[in-house]
Short mmCIF file of C-alpha atoms in Angstrom, two decimals:
data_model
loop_
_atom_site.label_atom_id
_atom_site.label_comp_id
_atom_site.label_asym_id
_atom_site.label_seq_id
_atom_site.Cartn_x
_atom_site.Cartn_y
_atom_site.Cartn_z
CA UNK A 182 -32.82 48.39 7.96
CA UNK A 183 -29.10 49.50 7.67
CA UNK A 184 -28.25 47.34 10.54
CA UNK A 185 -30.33 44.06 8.71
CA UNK A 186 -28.01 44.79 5.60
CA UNK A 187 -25.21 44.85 7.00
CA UNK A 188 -25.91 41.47 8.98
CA UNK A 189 -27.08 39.77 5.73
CA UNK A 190 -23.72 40.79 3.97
CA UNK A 191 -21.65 39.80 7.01
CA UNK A 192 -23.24 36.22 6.59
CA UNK A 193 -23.02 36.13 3.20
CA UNK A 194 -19.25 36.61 3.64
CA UNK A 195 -18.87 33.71 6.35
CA UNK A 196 -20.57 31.53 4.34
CA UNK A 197 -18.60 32.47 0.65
CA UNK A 198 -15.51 31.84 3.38
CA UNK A 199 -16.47 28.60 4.61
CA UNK A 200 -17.19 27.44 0.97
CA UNK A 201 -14.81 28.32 -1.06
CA UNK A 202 -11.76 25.95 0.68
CA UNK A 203 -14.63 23.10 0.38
CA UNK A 204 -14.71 24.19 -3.19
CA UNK A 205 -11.24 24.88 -4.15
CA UNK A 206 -10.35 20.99 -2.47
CA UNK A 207 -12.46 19.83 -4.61
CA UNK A 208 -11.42 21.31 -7.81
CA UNK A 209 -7.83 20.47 -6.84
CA UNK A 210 -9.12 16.51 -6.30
CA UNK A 211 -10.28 16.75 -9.83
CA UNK A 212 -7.41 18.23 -11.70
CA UNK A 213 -5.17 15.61 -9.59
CA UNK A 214 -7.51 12.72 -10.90
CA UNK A 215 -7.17 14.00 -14.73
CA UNK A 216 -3.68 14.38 -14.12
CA UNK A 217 -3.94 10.89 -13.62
CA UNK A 218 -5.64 9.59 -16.24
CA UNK A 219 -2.96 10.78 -18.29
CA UNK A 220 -0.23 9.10 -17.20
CA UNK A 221 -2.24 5.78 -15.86
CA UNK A 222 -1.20 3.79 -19.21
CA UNK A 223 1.82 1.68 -19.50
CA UNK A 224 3.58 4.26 -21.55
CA UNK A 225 3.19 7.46 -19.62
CA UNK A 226 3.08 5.65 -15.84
CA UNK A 227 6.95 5.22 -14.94
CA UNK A 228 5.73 2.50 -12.75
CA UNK A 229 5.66 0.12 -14.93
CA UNK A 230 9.50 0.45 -15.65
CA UNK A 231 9.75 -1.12 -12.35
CA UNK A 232 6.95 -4.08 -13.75
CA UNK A 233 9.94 -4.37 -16.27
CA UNK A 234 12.83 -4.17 -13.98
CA UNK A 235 11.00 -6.87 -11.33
CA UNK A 236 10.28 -9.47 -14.21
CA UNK A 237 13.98 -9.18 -14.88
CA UNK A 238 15.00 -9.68 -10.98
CA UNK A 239 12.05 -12.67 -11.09
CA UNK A 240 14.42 -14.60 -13.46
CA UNK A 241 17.59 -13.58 -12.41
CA UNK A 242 19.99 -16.59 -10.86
CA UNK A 243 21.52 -15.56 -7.86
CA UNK A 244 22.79 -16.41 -4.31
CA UNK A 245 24.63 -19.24 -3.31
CA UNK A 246 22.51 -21.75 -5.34
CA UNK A 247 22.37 -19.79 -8.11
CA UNK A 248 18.94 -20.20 -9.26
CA UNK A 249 15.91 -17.76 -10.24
CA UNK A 250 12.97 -16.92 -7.81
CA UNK A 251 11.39 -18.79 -10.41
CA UNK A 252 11.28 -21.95 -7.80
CA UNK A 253 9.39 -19.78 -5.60
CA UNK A 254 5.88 -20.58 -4.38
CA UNK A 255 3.34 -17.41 -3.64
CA UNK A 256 0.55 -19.44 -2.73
CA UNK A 257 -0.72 -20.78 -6.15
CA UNK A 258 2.19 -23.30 -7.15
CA UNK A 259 5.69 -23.06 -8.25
CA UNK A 260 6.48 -20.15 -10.60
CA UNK A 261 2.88 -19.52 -10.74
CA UNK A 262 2.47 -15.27 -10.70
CA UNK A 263 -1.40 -14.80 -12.44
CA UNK A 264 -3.39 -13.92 -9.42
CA UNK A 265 -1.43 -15.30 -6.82
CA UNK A 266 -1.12 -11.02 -5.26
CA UNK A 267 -4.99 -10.99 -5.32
CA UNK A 268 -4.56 -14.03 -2.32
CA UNK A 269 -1.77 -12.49 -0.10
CA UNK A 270 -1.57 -12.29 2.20
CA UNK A 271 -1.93 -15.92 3.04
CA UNK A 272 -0.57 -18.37 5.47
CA UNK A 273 2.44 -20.69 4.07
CA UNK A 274 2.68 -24.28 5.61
CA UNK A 275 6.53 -24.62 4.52
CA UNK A 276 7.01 -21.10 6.85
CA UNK A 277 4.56 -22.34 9.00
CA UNK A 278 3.14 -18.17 8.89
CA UNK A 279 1.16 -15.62 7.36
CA UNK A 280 3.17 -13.91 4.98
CA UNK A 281 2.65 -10.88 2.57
CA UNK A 282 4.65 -10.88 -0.71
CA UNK A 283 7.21 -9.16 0.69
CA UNK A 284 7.98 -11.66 3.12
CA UNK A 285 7.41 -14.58 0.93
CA UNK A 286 9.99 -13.38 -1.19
CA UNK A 287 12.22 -12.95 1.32
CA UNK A 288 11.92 -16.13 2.37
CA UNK A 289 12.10 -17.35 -1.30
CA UNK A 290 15.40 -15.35 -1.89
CA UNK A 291 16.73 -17.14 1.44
CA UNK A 292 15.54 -20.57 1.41
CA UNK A 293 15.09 -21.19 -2.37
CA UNK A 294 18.47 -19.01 -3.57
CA UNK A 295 20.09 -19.41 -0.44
CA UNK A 296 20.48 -15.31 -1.00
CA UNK A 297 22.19 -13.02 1.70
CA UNK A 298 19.43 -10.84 1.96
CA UNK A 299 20.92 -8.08 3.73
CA UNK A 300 22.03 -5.95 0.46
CA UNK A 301 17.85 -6.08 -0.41
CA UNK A 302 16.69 -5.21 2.88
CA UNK A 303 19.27 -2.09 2.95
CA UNK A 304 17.61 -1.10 -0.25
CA UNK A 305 13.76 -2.35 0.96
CA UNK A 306 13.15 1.14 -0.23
CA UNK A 307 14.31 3.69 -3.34
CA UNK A 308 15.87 6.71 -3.40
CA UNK A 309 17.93 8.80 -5.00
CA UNK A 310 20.41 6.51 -7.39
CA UNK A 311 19.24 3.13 -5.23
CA UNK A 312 16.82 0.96 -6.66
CA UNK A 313 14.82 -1.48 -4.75
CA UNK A 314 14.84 -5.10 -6.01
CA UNK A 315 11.40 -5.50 -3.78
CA UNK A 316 9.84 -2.55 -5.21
CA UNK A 317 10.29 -3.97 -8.69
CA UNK A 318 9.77 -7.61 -7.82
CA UNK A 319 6.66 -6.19 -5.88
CA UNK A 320 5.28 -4.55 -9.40
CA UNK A 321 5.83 -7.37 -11.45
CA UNK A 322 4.39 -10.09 -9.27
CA UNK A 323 1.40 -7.59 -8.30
CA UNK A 324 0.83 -6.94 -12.22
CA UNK A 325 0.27 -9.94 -12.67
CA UNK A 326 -3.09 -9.76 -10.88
CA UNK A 327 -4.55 -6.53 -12.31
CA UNK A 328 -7.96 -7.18 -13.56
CA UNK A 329 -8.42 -9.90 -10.56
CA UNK A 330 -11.14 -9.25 -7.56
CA UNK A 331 -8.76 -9.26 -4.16
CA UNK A 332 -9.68 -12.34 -2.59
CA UNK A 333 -7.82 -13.04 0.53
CA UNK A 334 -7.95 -16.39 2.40
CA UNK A 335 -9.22 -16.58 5.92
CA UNK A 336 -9.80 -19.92 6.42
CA UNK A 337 -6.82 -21.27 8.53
CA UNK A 338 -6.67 -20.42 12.07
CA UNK A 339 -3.40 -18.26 11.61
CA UNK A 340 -5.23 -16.15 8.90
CA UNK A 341 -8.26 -15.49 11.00
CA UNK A 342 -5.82 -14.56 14.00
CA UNK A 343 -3.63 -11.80 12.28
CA UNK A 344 -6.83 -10.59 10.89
CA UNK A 345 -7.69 -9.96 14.15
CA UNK A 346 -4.39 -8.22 15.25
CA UNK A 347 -4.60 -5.88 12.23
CA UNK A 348 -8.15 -4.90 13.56
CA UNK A 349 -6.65 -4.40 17.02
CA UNK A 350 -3.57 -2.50 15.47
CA UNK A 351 -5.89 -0.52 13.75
CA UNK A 352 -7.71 1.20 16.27
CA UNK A 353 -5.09 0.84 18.59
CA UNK A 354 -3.93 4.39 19.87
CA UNK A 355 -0.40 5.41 21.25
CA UNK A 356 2.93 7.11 20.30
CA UNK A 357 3.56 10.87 21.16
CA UNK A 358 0.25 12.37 19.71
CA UNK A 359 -2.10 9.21 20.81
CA UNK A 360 -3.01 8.53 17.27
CA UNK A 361 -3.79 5.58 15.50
CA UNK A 362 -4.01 4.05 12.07
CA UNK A 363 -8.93 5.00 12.85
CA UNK A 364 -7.84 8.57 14.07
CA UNK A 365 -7.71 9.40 9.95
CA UNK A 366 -9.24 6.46 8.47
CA UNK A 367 -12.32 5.66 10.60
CA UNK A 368 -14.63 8.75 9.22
CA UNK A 369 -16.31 9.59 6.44
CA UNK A 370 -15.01 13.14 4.52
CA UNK A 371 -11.61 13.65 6.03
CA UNK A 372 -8.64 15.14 4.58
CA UNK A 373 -5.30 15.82 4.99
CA UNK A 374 -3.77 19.31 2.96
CA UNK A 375 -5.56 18.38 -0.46
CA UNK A 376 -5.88 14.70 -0.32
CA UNK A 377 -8.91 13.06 0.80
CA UNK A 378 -8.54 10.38 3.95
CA UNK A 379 -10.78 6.70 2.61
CA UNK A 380 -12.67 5.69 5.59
CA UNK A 381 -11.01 2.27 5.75
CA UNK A 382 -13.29 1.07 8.98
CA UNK A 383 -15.90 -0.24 7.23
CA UNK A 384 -15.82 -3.16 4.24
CA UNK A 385 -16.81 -1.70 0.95
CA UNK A 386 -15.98 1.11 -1.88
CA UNK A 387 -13.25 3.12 -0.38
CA UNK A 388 -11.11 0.12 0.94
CA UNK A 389 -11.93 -1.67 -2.33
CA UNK A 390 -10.45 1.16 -4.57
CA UNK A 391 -7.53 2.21 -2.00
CA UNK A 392 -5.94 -1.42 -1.14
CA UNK A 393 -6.70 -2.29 -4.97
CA UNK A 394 -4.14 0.69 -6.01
CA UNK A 395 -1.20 -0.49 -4.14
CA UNK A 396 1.79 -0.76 -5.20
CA UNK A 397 1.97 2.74 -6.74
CA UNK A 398 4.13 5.54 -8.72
CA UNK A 399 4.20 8.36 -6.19
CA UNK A 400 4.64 11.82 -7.77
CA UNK A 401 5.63 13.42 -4.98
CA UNK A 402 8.01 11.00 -4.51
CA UNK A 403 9.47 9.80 -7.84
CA UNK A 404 9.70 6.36 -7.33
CA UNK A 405 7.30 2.96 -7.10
CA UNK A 406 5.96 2.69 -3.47
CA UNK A 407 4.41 -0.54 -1.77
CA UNK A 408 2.26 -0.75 1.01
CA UNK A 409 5.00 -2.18 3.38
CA UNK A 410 5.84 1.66 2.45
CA UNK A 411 2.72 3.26 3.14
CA UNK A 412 2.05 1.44 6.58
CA UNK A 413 5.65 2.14 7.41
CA UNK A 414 5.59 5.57 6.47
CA UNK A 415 2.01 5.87 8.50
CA UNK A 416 3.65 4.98 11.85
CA UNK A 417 6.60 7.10 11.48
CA UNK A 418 3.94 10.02 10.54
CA UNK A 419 2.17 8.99 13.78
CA UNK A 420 4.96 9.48 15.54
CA UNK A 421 4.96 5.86 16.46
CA UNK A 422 8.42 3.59 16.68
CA UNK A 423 8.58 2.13 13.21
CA UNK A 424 8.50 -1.00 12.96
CA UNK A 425 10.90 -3.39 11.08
CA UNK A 426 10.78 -4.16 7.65
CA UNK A 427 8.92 -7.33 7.01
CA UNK A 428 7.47 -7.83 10.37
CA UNK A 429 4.75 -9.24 11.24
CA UNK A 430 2.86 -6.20 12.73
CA UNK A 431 2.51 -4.60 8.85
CA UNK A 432 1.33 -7.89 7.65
CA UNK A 433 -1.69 -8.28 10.44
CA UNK A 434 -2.68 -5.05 9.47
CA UNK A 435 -2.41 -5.73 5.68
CA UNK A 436 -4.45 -8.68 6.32
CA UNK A 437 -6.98 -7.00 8.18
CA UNK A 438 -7.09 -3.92 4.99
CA UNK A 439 -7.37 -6.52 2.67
CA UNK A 440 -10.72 -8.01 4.24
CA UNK A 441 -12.46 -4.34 4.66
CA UNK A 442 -11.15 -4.78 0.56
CA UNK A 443 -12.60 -8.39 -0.46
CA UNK A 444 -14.22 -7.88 -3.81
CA UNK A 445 -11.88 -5.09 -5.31
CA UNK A 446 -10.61 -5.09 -8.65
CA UNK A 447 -6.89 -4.80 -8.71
CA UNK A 448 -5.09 -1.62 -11.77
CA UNK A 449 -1.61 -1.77 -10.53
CA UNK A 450 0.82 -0.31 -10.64
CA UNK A 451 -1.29 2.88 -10.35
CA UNK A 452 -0.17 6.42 -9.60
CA UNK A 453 -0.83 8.69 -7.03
CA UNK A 454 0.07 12.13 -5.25
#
């Protein structure tokens, strides 16, 4: 009888144990997701003084032409901003590519501005006392689309072909620790210290709500982050080479995200961990 109590406590330990990290991640989760809600309007989110700053750098006249990025087209028209994020990435007959806003407006600030872009693409990223003009054009433009369903095109042949790179890139293993982008996004219930990993292998809820977040105010980080960020920081993570800003690699796999995504409504700038 001793020996059958003393079993039944032992297990009731092991299992108090094993539940209690399940338990305390989850109460974390929630206290992160109030935290949150707090700051998710326009006047407690600081992201959205980089919506401000980016509408600024939108109509600013600059480079060797001196005119605004108001002559550029994202897909919709000429100037035209409302919903034109929701459709990118998208291919661009005048670039003759498939582009995601960061590399349209690169190719807007060279080929409509006639812009040295090599003072933006030093700063493709904030830090301490360095703004990024592409982190606050990125706001702006992707602003503009909150509200909208993401609704990526897929019809041209180049569209359907980095689509299928990003699904390749996706699952594709390699670098130092033979990971890839599936070894934490291809399974339901993962996570990574507190933070819960969105199985982004199949289309539906969790690609919807994490692709429809991006850009966003990191925390941890202090400053406005866009998913040429996240993927970037991803591979470097992995241990991978990282690859260079604005290539076409990042795009495929954006493209391929933003179809496991179609049907999400876009709240950016939003704020995260």
């Amino acid at each position: 009888m001793k020996r059958a109590s003393i079993g039944a406590i032992t297990v009731a330990i092991l299992l108090c144990s094993l539940a209690f990290p399940v338990n305390a991640q989850d109460a974390s989760e929630k206290e992160i997701e109030r935290y949150r809600a707090m700051i998710s309007d326009p006047f407690s989110n600081p992201g959205f003084l980089a919506v401000d700053r980016g509408e600024a750098l939108w109509k600013l006249k600059r480079g060797a032409k001196n005119v605004s990025l108001e002559g550029c087209d994202l897909g919709l028209g000429v100037g035209k901003l409302d919903g034109a994020f929701a459709k990118m990435p998208r291919f661009f007959a005048d670039a003759n590519r498939v582009m995601d806003l960061e590399q349209r407006l690169l190719w807007c600030m060279q080929n409509i501005q006639d812009l040295d872009t090599k003072d933006v693409v030093a700063r493709r990223f904030s830090g301490p006392g360095r703004l990024s003009d592409m982190e606050d054009l990125v706001a702006y433009i992707a602003n503009k689309s909150s509200g909208m369903k993401i609704d990526v095109p897929l019809a041209h042949p180049k569209e359907q072909e980095m689509a299928a790179v990003g699904e390749a890139l996706f699952y594709r293993r390699g670098g130092v620790m033979d990971f890839s982008c599936a070894t934490c996004h291809a399974d339901e219930g993962k996570r990574i210290r507190l933070q819960g990993l969105p199985d982004l292998s199949k289309p539906g809820k969790q690609p919807q709500e994490t692709m429809a977040t991006w850009p966003t105010y990191r925390v941890s980080q202090g400053a406005l982050r866009t998913m040429q960020h996240r993927l970037w920081d991803c591979f470097r993570q992995q241990r991978w080479p990282v690859p260079e800003y604005g290539s076409d690699s990042i795009t495929a796999l954006t493209v391929f995200l933003q179809k496991q995504a179609m049907g999400g409504t876009i709240a950016v700038p939003s704020i995260k961990r």
